[in-house]
Coordinates of C-alpha atoms in Angstrom, one line a residue:
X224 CA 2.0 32.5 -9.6
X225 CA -0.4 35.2 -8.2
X226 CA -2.7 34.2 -5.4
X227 CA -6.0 34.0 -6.8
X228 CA -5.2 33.9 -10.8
X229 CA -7.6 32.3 -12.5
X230 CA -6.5 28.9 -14.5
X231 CA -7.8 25.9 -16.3
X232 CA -8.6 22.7 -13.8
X233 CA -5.4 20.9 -14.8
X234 CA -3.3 23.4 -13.8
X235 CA -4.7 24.3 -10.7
X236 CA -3.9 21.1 -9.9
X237 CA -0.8 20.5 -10.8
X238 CA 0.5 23.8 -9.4
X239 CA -0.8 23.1 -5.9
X240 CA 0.3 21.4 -2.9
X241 CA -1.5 17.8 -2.6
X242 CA -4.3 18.5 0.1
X243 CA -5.6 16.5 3.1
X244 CA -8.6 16.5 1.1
X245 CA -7.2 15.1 -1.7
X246 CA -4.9 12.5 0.2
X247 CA -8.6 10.8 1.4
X248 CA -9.4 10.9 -1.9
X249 CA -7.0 8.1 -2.3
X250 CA -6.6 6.4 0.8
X251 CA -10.3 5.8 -0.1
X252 CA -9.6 4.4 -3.0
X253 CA -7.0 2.2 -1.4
X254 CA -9.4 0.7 0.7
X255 CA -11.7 0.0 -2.1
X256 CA -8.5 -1.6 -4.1
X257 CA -7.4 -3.6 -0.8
X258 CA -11.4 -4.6 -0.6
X259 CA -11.0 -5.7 -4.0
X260 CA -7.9 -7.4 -4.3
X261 CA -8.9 -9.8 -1.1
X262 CA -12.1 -10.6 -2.7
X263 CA -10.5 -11.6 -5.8
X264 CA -8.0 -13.7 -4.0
X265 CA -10.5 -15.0 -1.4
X266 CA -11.7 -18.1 -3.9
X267 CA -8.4 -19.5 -3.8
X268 CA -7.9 -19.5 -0.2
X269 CA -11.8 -21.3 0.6
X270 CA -11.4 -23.6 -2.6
X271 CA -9.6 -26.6 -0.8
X272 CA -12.2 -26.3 2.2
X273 CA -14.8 -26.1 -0.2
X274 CA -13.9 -29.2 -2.2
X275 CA -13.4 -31.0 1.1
X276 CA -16.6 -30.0 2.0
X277 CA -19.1 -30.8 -1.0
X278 CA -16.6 -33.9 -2.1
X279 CA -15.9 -33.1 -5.4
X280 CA -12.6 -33.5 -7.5
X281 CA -10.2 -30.5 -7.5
X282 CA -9.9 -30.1 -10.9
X283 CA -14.0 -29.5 -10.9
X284 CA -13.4 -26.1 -9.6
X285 CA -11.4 -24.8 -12.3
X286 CA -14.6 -22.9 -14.3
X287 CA -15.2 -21.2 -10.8
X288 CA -11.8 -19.6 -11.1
X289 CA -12.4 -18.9 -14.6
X290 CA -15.9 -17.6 -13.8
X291 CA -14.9 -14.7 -11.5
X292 CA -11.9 -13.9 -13.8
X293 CA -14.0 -13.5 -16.9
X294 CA -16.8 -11.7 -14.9
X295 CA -13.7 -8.8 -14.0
X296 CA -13.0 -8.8 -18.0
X297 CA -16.6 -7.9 -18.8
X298 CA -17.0 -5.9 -15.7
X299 CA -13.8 -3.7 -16.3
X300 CA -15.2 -2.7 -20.1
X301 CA -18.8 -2.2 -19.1
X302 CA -18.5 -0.1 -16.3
X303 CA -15.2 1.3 -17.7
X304 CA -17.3 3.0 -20.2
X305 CA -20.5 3.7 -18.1
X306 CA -17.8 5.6 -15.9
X307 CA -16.7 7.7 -18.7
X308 CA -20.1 8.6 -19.4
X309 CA -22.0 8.9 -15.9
X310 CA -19.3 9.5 -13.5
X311 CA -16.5 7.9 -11.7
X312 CA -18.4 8.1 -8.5
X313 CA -21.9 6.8 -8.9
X314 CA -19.8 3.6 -11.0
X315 CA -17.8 3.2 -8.2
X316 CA -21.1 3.0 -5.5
X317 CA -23.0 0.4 -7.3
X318 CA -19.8 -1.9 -8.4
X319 CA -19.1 -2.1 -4.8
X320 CA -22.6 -2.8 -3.7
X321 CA -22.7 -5.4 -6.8
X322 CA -19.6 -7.4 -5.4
X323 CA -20.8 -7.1 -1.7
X324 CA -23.8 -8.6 -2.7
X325 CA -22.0 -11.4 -4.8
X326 CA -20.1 -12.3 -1.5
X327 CA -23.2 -12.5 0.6
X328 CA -25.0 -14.9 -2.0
X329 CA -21.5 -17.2 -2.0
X330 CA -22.4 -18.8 1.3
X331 CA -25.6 -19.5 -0.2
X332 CA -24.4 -22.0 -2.9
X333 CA -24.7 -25.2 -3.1
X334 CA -23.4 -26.6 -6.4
X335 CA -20.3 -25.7 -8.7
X336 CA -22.8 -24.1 -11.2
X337 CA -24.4 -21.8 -8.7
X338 CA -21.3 -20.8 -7.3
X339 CA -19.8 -20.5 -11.0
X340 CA -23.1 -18.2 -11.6
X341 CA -22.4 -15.9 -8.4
X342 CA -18.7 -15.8 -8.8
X343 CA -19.5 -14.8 -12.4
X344 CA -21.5 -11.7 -10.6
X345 CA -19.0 -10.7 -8.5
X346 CA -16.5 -10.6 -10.8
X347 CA -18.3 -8.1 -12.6
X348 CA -18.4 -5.7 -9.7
X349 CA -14.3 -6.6 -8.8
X350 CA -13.3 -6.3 -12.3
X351 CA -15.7 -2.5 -12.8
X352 CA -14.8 -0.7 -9.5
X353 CA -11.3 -1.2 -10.6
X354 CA -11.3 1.3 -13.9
X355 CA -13.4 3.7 -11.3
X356 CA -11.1 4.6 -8.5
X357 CA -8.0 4.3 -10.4
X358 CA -9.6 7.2 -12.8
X359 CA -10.6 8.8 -9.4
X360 CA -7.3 8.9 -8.3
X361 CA -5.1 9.4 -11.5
X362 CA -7.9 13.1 -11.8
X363 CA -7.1 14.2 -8.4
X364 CA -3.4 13.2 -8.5
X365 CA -1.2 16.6 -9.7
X366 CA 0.8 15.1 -13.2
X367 CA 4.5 15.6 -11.0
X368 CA 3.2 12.8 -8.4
X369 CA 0.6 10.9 -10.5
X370 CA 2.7 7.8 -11.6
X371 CA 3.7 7.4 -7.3
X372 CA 0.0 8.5 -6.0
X373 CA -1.3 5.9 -8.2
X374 CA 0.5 3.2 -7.9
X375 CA 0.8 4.0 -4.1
X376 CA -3.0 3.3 -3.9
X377 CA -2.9 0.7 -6.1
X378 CA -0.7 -1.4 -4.0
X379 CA -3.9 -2.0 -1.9
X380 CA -4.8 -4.2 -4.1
X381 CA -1.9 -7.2 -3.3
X382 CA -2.0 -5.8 -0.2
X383 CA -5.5 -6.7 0.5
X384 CA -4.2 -10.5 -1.1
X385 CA -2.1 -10.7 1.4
X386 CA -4.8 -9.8 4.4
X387 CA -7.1 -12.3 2.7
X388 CA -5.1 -14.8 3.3
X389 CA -4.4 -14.0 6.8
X390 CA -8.1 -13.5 7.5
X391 CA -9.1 -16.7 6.0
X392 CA -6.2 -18.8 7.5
X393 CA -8.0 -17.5 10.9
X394 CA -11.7 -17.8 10.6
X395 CA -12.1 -21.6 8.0
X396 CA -10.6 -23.2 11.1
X397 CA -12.8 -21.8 13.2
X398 CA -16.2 -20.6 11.7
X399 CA -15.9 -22.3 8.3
X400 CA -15.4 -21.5 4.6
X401 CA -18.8 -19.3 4.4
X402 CA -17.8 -16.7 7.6
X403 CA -15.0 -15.5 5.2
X404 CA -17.4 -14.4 2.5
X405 CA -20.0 -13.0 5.0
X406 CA -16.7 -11.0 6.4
X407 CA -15.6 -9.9 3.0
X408 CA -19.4 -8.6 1.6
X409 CA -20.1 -6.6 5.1
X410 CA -17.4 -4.6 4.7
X411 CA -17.9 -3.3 1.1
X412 CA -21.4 -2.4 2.9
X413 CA -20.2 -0.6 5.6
X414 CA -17.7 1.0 3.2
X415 CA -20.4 2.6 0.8
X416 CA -22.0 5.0 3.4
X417 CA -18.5 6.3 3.7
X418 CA -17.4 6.5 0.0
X419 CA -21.0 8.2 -0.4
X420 CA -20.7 10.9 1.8
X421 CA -16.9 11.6 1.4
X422 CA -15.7 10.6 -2.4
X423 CA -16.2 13.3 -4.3
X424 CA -17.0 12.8 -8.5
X425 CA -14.0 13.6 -10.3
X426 CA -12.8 17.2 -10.7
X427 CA -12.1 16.8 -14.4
X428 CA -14.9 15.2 -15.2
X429 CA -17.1 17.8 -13.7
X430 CA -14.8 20.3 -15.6
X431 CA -16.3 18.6 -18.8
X432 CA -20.2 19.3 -17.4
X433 CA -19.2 22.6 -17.0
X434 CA -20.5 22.0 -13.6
X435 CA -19.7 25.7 -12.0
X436 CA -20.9 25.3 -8.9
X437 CA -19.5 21.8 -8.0
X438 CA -15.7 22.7 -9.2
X439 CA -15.9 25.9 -6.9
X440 CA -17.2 23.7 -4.0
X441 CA -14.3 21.2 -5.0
X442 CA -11.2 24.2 -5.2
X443 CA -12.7 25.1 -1.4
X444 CA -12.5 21.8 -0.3
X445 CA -9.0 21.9 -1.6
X446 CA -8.0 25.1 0.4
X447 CA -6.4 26.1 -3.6
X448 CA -5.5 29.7 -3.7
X449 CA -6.6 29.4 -7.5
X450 CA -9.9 30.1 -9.2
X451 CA -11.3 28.4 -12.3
X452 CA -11.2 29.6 -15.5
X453 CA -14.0 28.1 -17.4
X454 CA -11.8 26.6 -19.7
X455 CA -12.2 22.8 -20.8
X456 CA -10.0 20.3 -22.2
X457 CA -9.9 19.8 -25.9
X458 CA -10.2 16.7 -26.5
X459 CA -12.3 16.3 -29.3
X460 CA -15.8 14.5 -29.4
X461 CA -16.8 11.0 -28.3
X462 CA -18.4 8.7 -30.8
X463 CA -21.5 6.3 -30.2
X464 CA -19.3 3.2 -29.4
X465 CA -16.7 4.9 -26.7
X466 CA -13.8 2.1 -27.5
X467 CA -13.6 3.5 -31.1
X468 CA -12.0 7.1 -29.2
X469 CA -9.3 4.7 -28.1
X470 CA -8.3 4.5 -31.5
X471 CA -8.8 7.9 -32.6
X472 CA -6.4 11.4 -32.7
X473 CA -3.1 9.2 -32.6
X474 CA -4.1 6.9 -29.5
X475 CA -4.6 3.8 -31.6
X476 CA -0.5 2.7 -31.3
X477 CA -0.5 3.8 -27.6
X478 CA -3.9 1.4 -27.1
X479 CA -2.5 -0.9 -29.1
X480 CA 0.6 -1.3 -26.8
X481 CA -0.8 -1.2 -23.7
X482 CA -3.0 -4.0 -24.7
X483 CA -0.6 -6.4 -25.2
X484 CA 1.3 -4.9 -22.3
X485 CA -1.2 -5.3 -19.8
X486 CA -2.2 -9.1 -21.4
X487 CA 1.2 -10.3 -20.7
X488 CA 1.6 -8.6 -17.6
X489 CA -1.0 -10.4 -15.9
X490 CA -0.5 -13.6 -18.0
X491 CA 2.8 -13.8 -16.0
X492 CA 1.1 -12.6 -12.6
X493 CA -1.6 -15.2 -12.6
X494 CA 0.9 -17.6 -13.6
X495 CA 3.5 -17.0 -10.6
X496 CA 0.4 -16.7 -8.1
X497 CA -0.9 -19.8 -8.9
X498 CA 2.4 -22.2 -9.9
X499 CA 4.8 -21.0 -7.9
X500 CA 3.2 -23.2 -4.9
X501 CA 2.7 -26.0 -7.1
X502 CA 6.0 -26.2 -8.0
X503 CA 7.5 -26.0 -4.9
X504 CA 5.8 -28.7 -3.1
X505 CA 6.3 -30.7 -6.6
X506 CA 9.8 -29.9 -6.2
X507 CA 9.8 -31.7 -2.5
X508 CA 9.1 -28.0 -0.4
X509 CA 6.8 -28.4 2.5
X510 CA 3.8 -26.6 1.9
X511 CA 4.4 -23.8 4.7
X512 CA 7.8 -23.1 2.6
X513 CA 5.2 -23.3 -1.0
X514 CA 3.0 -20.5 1.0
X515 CA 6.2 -18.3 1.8
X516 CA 7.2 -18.1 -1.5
X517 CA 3.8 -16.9 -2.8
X518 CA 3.5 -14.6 0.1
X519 CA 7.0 -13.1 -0.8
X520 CA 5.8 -12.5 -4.2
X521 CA 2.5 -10.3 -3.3
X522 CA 5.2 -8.4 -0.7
X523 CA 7.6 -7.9 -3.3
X524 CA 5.1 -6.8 -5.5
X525 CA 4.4 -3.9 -2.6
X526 CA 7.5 -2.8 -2.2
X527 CA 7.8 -2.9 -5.8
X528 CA 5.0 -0.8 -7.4
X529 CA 5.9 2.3 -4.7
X530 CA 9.7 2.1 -5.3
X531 CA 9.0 2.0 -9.5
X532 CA 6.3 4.5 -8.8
X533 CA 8.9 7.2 -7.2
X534 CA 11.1 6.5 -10.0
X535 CA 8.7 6.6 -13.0
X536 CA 7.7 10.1 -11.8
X537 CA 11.5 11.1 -11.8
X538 CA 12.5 9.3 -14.9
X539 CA 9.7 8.2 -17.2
X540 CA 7.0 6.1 -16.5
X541 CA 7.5 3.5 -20.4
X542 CA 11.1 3.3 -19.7
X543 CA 10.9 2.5 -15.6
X544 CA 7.7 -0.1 -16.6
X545 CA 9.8 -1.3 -19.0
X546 CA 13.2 -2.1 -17.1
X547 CA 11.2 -3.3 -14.5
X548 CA 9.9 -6.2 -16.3
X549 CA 13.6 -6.4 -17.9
X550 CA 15.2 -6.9 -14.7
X551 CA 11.9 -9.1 -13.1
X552 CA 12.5 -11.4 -16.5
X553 CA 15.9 -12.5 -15.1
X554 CA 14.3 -13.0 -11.1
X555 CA 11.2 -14.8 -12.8
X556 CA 13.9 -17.3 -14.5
X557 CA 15.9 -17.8 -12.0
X558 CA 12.6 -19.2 -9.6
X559 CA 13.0 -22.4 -11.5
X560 CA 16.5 -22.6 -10.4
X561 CA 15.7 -22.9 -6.9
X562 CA 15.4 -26.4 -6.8
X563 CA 15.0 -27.0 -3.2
X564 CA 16.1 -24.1 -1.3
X565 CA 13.2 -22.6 0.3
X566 CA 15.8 -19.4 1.2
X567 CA 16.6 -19.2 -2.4
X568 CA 13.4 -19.5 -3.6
X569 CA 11.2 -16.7 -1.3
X570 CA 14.5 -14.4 -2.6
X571 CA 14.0 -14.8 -5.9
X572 CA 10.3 -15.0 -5.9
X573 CA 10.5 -11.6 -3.8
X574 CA 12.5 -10.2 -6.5
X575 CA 10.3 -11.5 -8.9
X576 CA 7.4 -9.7 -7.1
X577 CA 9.3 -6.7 -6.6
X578 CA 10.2 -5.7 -10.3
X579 CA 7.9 -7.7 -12.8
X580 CA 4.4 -7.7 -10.7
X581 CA 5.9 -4.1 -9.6
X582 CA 6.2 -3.1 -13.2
X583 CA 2.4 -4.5 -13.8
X584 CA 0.9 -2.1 -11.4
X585 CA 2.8 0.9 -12.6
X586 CA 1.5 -0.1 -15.8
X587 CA -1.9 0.9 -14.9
X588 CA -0.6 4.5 -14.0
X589 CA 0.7 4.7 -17.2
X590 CA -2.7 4.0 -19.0
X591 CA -4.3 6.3 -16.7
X592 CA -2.1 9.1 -17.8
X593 CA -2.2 8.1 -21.2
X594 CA -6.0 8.7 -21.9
X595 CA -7.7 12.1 -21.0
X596 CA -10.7 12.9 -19.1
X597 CA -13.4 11.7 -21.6
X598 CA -12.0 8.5 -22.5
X599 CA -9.8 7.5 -19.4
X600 CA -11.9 5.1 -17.6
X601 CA -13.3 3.1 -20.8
X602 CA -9.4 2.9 -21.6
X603 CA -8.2 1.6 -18.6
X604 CA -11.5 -1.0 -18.9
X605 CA -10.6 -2.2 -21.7
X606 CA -6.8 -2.4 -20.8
X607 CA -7.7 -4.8 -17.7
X608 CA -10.3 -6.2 -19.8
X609 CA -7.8 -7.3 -22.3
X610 CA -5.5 -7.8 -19.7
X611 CA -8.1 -10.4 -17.9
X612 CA -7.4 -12.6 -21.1
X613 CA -4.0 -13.0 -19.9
X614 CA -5.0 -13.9 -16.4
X615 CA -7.0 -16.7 -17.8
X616 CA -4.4 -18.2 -20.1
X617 CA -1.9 -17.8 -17.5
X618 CA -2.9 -20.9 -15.2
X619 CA -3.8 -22.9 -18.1
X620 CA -0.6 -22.3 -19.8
X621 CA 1.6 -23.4 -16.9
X622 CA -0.8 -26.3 -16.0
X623 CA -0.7 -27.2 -20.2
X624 CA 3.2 -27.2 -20.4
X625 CA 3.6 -29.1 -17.4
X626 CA 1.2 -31.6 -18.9
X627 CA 3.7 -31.3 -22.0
X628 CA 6.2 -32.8 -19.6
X629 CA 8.2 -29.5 -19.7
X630 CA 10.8 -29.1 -16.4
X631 CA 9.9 -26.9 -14.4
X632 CA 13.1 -24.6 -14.5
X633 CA 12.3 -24.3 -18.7
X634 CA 8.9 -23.2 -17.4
X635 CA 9.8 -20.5 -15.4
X636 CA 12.4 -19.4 -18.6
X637 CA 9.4 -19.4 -20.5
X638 CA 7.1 -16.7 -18.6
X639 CA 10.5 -14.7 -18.2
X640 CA 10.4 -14.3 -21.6
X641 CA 6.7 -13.0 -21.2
X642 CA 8.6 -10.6 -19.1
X643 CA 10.5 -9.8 -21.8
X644 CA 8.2 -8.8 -23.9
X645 CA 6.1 -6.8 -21.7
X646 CA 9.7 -4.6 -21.0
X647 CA 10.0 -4.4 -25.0
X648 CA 6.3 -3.0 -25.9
X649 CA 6.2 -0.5 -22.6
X650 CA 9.9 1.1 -23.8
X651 CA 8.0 1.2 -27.6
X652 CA 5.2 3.0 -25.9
X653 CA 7.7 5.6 -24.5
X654 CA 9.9 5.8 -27.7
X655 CA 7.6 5.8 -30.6
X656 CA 3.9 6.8 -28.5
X657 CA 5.1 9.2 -25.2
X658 CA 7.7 10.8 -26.7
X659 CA 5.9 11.9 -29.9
X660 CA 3.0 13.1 -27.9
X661 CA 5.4 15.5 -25.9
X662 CA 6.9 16.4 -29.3
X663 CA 3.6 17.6 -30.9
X664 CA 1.9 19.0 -27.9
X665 CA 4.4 21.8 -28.0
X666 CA 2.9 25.3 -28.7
X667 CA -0.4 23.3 -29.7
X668 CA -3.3 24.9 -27.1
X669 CA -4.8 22.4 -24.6
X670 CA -7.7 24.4 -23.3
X671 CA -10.3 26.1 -25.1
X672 CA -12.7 28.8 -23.6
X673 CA -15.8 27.6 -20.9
X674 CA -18.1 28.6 -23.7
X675 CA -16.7 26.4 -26.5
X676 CA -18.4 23.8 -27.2
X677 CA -15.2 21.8 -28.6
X678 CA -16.1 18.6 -26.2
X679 CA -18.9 17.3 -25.1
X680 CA -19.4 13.8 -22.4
X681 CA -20.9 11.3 -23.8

């Protein structure tokens, strides 16, 4: 391809090498995601210290749980499609500022229904940033390395789980429950100033302003050999309610899929994260052997999402997802067979991590590449949105069933078959969503000229 050639934004990008630029791009975004992921899991480590604290029965704090998980549903759809229509970048500044704050106020509670209220806020800025920088990254990510860059930087997020729980095991000892939320809102704040003056907004979505001046400022940054066409994406127009171009120009099946993909996905997650514990020091595990095993999940889970995200860029993103949660099914089931083997359960629960919580991530990849430009961060919203439900019902399903008197190895078979499932409806999305997108795409032209006005944002 001739050194200076002139070529729509997608291409450039996909035809050049991945930059330094772009690489702190995404470690950026990482940060943000590992920031993220410890504040969500930061309530589950301070909750026992809490209750001890204001005397109050442990099943009292189940709505603050629920509070902080329902405030990332709303969050993740509201600020999904703000992002779509204002930018990824100035979304991405005032979610993070809006869960910093939420952390701050924490310490500053002092009954369940305040902290409900505040964990309710920060939710809301957890669950919004989330649609933000994975957009950010998926736009700056060339389409031959997207499904790996993405989930590469998404593996911040258990990542940051795991730090959380390192972090707080070190300061409640020492400085109490309230130091770890003071810890975990100063360093969204001192992360803004940084994310303000080096995130950039996204490429693409400039490309759909038409923004001249700030794409050519972008390509320099880049060091790319290539100049910009004009040319925009055709993508057709957005409607006054931004879900309903989810549904339109052959995505509804696709949305459809990922929906229930995503709900079971993290039905599952939330499920292991929270019983696998339980059920180990039920099941006569001392409770440094419970914490292992959850530990060995969120590592497995690491490992996981960057092996499946190498191979979904190789061999398909729908069918790697899907055999993911295929092969995690049988690991999931076999976690109630562990009886009282604290080797055999942190292998299995590691295995469990590694290809069905693996799979999960990489499923956010895939909806990233499934929508375009206009509509990709109110898509992934409302994926995680709808995906939230499942992370609700999860922990009250296993702690429902158990009530039921159900064993706990038939519970375990149980969310394997949720597994199951989630394999069977990401292969569909290949098979009957993917592959007839590839199919009809052929010949069909992509781009239209800088002066068309065959898409407009918002």
């Amino acid at each position: 391809m001739q050194t200076g050639a002139k070529l729509d934004l997608e291409s450039i990008i996909d035809a050049s090498p991945v930059s330094r630029f772009q690489i702190g791009i995404m470690a950026l975004c990482a940060l943000v995601a590992m920031l993220d992921g410890c504040d969500t899991q930061t309530i589950a480590f301070v909750a026992p210290a809490i209750i001890k604290s204001w005397h109050i029965a442990p099943s009292a704090f189940g709505p603050v749980f629920g509070a902080g998980l329902l405030g990332g549903l709303f969050g993740a759809i509201v600020f999904g499609v703000a992002s779509d229509r204002f930018g990824r970048k100035p979304i991405l500044l005032g979610t993070v500022l809006l869960f910093s704050v939420g952390s701050l106020l924490t310490p500053l509670c002092e009954s369940l229904a305040s902290l409900t209220a505040v964990r309710f806020v920060t939710g809301l800025g957890l669950g919004g940033a989330l649609p933000c920088f994975v957009s950010l990254t998926s736009e700056y990510a060339p389409k031959r390395l997207r499904a790996s860059l993405v989930t590469t930087m998404f593996c911040g997020f258990p990542l940051g789980a795991v730090i959380g729980g390192f972090v707080s095991a070190q300061l409640i000892p020492a400085f109490g429950w309230s130091s770890v939320f003071i810890v975990g809102g100063v360093l969204p704040l001192l992360i803004i100033p940084f994310l303000a003056a080096f995130a950039p907004e996204s490429a693409r979505f400039l490309e759909l302003r038409r923004d001249h001046k700030a794409i050519a400022r972008l390509l320099q940054r880049m060091h790319s050999q290539f100049e910009w066409s004009g040319e925009v994406p055709r993508t057709g127009h957005g409607t006054r309610v931004p879900v309903v171009n989810l549904f339109r120009e052959g995505r509804a099946l696709g949305t459809v899929l990922l929906w229930i993909t995503l709900f079971m996905s993290l039905l599952l997650t939330y499920f292991l994260v929270n019983w696998v514990p339980v059920v180990a020091g039920h099941n006569g595990l001392s409770i440094a052997s419970a914490v292992r095993a959850a530990s060995m999940l969120n590592f497995g889970s690491i490992f996981g999402c960057i092996v499946l995200g190498r191979l979904a860029d190789r061999f398909g993103t729908a069918r790697v997802v899907g055999s993911g949660f295929a092969l995690g099914a049988i690991a999931i089931g076999l976690i109630g067979q562990a009886g009282t083997s604290a080797v055999l359960l942190g292998t299995v629960a590691f295995m469990a991590g590694f290809f069905s919580i693996g799979a999960q991530i990489c499923t956010v990849a895939m909806c990233a590449g499934f929508y375009d430009t206009f509509s990709r961060a109110t898509g992934i919203g409302w994926s995680m949105g709808v995906g939230r439900l499942g992370a609700i019902v999860g922990p009250v399903l296993g702690g429902v069933l158990l009530s039921a008197g159900m064993s706990s190895s038939a519970l375990f078979l149980v969310v394997g078959s949720t597994s199951v499932g989630a394999a069977l409806t990401s292969l569909a999305i290949g098979r009957f969503v993917l592959r007839r997108r590839r199919s009809q795409s052929e010949g069909a032209p992509a781009y239209t000229s800088g002066t068309s006005t065959s898409h407009h944002v918002g």
